[in-house]
PDB file of C-alpha atoms in Angstrom:
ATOM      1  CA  UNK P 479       0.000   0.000   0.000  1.00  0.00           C
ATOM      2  CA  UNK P 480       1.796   3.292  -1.518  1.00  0.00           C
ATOM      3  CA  UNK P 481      -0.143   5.528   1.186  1.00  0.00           C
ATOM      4  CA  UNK P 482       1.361   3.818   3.969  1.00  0.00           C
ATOM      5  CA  UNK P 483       4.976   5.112   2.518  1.00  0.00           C
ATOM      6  CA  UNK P 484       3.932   8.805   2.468  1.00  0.00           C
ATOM      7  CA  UNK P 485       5.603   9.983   5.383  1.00  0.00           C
ATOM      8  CA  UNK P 486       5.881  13.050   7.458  1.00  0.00           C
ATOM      9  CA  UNK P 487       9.693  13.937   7.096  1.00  0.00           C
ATOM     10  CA  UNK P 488      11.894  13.057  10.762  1.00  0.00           C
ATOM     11  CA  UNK P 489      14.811  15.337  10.206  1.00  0.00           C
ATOM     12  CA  UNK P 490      15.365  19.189  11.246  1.00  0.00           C
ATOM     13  CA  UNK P 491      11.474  18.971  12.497  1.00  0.00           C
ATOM     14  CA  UNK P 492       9.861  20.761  15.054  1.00  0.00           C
ATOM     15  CA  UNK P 493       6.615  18.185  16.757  1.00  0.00           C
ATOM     16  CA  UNK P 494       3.602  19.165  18.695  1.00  0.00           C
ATOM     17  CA  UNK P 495       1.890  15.681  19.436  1.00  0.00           C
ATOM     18  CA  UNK P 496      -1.297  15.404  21.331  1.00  0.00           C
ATOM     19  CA  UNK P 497      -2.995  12.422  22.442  1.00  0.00           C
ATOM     20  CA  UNK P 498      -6.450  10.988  23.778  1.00  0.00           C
ATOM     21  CA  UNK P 499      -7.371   7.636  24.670  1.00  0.00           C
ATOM     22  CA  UNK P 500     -11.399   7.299  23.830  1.00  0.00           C
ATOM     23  CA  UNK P 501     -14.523   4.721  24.579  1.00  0.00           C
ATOM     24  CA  UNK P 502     -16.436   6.120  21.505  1.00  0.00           C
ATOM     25  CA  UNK P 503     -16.444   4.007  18.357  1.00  0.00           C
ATOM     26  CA  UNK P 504     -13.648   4.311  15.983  1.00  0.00           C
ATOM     27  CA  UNK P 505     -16.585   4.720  13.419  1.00  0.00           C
ATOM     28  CA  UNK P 506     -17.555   7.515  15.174  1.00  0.00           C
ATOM     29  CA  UNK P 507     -13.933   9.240  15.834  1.00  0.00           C
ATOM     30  CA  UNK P 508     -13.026   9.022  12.124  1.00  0.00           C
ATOM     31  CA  UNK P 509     -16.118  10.799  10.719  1.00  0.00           C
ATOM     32  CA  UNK P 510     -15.238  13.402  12.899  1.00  0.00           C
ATOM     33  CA  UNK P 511     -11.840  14.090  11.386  1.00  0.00           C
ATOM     34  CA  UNK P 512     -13.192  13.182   8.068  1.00  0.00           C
ATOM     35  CA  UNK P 513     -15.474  15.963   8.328  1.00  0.00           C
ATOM     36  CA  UNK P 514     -12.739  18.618   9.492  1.00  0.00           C
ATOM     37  CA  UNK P 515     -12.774  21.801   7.774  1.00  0.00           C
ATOM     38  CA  UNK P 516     -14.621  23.678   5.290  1.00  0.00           C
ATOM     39  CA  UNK P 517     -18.451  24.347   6.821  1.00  0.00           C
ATOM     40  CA  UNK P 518     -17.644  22.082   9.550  1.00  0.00           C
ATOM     41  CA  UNK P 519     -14.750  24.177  10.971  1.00  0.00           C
ATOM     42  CA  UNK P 520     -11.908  22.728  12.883  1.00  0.00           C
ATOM     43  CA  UNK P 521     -12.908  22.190  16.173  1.00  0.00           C
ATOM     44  CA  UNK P 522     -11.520  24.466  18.325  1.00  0.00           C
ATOM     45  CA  UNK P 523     -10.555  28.607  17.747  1.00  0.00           C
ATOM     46  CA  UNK P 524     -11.877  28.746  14.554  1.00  0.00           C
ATOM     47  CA  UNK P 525     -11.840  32.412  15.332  1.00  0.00           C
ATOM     48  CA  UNK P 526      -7.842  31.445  14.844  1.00  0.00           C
ATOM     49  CA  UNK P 527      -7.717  29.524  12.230  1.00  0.00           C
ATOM     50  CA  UNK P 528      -9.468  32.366  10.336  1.00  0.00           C
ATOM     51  CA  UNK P 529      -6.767  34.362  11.503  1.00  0.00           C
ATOM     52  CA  UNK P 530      -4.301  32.526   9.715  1.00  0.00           C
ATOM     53  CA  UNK P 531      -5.983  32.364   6.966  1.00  0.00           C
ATOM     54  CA  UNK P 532      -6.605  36.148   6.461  1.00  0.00           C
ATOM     55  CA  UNK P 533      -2.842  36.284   7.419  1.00  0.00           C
ATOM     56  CA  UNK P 534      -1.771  34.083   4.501  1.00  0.00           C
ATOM     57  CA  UNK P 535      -3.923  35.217   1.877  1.00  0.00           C
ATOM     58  CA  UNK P 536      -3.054  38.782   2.478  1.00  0.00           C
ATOM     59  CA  UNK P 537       0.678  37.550   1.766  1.00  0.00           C
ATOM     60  CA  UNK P 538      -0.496  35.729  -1.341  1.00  0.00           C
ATOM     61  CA  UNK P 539      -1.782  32.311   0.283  1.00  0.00           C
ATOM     62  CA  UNK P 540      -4.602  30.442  -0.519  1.00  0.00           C
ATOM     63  CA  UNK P 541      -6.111  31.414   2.877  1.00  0.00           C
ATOM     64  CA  UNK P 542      -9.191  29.420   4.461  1.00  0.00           C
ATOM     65  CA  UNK P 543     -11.624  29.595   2.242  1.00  0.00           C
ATOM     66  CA  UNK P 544     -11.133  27.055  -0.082  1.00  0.00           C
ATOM     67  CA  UNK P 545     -13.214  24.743   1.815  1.00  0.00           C
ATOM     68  CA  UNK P 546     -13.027  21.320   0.486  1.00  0.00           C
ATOM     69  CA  UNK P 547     -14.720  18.972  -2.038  1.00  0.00           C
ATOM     70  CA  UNK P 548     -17.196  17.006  -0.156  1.00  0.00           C
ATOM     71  CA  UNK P 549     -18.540  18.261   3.207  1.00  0.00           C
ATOM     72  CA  UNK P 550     -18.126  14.124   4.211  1.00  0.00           C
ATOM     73  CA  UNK P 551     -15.448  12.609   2.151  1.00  0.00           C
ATOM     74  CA  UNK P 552     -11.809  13.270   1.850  1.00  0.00           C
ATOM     75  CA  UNK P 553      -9.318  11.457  -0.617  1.00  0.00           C
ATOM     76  CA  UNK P 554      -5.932  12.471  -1.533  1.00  0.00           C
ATOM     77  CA  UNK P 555      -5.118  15.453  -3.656  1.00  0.00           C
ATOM     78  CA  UNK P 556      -7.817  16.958  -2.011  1.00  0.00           C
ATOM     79  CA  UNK P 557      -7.621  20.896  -1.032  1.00  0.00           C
ATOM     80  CA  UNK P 558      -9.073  21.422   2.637  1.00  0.00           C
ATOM     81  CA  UNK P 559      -9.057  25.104   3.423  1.00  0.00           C
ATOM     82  CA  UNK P 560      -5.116  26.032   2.924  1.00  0.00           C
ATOM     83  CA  UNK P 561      -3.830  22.291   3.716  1.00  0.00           C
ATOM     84  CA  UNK P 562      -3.560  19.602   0.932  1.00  0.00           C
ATOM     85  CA  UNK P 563      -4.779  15.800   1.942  1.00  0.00           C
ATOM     86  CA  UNK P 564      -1.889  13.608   1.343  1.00  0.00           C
ATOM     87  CA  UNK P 565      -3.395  10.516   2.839  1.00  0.00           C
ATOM     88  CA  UNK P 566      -6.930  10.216   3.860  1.00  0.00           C
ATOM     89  CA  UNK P 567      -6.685   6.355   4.376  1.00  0.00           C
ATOM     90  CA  UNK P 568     -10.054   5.177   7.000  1.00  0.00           C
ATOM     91  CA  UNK P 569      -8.756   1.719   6.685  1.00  0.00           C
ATOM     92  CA  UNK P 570      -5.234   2.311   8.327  1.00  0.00           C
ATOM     93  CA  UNK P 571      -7.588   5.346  10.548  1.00  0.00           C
ATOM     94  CA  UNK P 572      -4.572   8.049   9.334  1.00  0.00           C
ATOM     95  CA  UNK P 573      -5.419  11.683   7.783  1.00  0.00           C
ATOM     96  CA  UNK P 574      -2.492  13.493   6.659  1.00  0.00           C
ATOM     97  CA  UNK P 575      -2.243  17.032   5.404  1.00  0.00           C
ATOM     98  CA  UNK P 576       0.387  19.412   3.756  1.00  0.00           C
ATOM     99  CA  UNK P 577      -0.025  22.800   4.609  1.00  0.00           C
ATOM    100  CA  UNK P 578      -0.085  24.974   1.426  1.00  0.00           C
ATOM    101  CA  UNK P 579      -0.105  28.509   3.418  1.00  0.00           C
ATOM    102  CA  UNK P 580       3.096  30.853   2.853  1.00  0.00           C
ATOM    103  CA  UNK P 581       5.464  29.771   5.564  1.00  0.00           C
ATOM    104  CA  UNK P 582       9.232  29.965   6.354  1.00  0.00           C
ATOM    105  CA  UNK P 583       9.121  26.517   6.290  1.00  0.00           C
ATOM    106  CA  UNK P 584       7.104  23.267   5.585  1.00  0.00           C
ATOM    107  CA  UNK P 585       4.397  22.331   7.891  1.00  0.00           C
ATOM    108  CA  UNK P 586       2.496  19.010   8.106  1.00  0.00           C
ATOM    109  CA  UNK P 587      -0.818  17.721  10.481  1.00  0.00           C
ATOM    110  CA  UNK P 588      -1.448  14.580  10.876  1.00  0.00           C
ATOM    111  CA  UNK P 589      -4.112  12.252  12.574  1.00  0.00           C
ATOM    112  CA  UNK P 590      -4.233   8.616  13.422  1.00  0.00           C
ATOM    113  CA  UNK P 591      -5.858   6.060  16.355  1.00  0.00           C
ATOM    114  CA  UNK P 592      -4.005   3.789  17.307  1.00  0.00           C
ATOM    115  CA  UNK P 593      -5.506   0.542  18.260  1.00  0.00           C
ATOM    116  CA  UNK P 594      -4.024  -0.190  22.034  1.00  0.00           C
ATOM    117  CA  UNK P 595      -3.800  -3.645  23.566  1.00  0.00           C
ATOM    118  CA  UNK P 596      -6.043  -3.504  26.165  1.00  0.00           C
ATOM    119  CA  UNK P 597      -8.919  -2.863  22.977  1.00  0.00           C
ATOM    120  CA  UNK P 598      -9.275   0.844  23.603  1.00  0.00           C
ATOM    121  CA  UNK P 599      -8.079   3.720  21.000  1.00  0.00           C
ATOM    122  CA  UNK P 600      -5.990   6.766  21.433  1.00  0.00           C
ATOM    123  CA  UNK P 601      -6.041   9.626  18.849  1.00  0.00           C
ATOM    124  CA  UNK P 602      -2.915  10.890  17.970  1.00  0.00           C
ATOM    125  CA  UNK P 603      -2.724  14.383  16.339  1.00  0.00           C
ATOM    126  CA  UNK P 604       0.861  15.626  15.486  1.00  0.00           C
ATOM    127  CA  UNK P 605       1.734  18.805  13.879  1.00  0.00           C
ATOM    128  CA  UNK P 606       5.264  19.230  12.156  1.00  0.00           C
ATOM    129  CA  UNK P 607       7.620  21.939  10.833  1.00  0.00           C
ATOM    130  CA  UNK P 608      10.332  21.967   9.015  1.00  0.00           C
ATOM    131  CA  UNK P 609      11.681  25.734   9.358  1.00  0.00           C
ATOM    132  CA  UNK P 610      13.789  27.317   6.951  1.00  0.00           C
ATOM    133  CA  UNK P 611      16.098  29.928   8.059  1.00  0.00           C
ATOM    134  CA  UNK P 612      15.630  31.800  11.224  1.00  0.00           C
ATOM    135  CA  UNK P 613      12.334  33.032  10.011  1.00  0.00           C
ATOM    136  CA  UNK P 614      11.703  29.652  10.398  1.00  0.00           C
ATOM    137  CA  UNK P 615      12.651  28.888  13.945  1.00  0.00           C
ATOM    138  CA  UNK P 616      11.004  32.402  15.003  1.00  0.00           C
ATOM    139  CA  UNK P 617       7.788  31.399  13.320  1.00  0.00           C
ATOM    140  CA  UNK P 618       8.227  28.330  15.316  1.00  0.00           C
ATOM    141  CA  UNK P 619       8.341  29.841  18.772  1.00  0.00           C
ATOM    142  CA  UNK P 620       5.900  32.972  17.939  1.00  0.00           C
ATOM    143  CA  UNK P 621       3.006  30.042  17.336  1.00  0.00           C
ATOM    144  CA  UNK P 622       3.877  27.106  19.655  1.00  0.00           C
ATOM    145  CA  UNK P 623       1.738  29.083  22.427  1.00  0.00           C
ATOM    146  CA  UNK P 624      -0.883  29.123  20.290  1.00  0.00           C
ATOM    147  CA  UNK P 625      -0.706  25.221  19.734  1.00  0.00           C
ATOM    148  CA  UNK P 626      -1.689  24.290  23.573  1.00  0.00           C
ATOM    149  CA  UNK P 627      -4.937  26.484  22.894  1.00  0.00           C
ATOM    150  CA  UNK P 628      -5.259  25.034  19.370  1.00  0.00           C
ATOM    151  CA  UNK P 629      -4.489  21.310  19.192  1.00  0.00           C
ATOM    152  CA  UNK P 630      -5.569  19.771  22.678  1.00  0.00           C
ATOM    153  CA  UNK P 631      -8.663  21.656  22.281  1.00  0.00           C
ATOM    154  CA  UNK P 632      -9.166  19.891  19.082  1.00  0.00           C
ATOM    155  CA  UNK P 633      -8.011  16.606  19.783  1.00  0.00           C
ATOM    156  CA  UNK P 634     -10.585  16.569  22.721  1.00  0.00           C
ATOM    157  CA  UNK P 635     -13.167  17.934  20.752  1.00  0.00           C
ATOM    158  CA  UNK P 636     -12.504  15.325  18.079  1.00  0.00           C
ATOM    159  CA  UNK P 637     -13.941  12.479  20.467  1.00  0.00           C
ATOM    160  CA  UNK P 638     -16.905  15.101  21.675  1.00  0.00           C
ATOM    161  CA  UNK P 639     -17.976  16.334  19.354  1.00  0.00           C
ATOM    162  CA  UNK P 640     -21.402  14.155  17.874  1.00  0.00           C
ATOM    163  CA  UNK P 641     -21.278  11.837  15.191  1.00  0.00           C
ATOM    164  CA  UNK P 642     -23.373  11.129  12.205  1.00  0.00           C
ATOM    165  CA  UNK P 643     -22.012   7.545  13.151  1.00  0.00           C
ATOM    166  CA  UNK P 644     -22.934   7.623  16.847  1.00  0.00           C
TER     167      UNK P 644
END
């Protein structure tokens, strides 16, 4: 399987990894990030996210508003808002996105459950960044606050949040 290769790079990378074990059905947990985005929003902050979208498109970005194909369905080559899908694989439970907003760097956000031993499920979310330059690292830095309000938030709101599968 050729979507199981596509990896988020492990060198000069900057991670912000967040994790939840859940009860809820993995049914339920993956139409919630499958429906990330667009109309649906992303979460948590959306206030922010808009923010950075406004941010980027007045630099020449995409922004936000792209939205995305299908309001249910992702796939990759997808757009969703000013990330790419690279993998949206339900069978292996993994979403993967490249962000396509002007950055001093690369920037990817993944998310996956993991299947534990005991039988329960944790969702892992990682972001990644790959700075370039000093811009880079200070872009870095200048956000990572932002990423406790941000990503737990969302991660915890992920397995909340109702389900058309629930």
């Amino acid at each position: 399987d050729y979507m199981s290769a596509i990896q988020i790079p492990k060198n000069g990378m900057f991670f912000d990894r967040q994790r939840r074990s859940f009860t809820r059905t993995v049914a339920e947990v993956l139409d919630n990030i499958w429906r990330i985005g667009g109309e649906r929003g992303w979460y948590k902050t959306d206030w922010l996210w808009r923010i950075r979208g406004l941010m980027d498109k007045l630099v020449g970005g995409v922004g936000l508003r792209r939205g995305r194909r299908s309001p249910n369905h992702l796939r990759a080559g997808d757009p969703l808002d000013f990330w790419r899908v690279l993998v949206a694989d339900r069978a292996a439970k993994r979403l993967l996105l490249y962000a396509e907003m002007k950055l001093p760097g690369e920037a990817w956000l993944q998310f996956r459950i993991v299947d534990n031993p005991d039988g329960s499920h944790t969702l892992e979310q990682l972001a990644a960044y790959r700075p370039q330059g000093l811009a880079g690292r200070l872009y870095w830095y200048a956000v990572l606050p932002f990423h406790g309000i941000i990503f737990k938030g969302m991660v915890q709101n992920l397995l909340d949040y109702p389900s058309a599968a629930g």
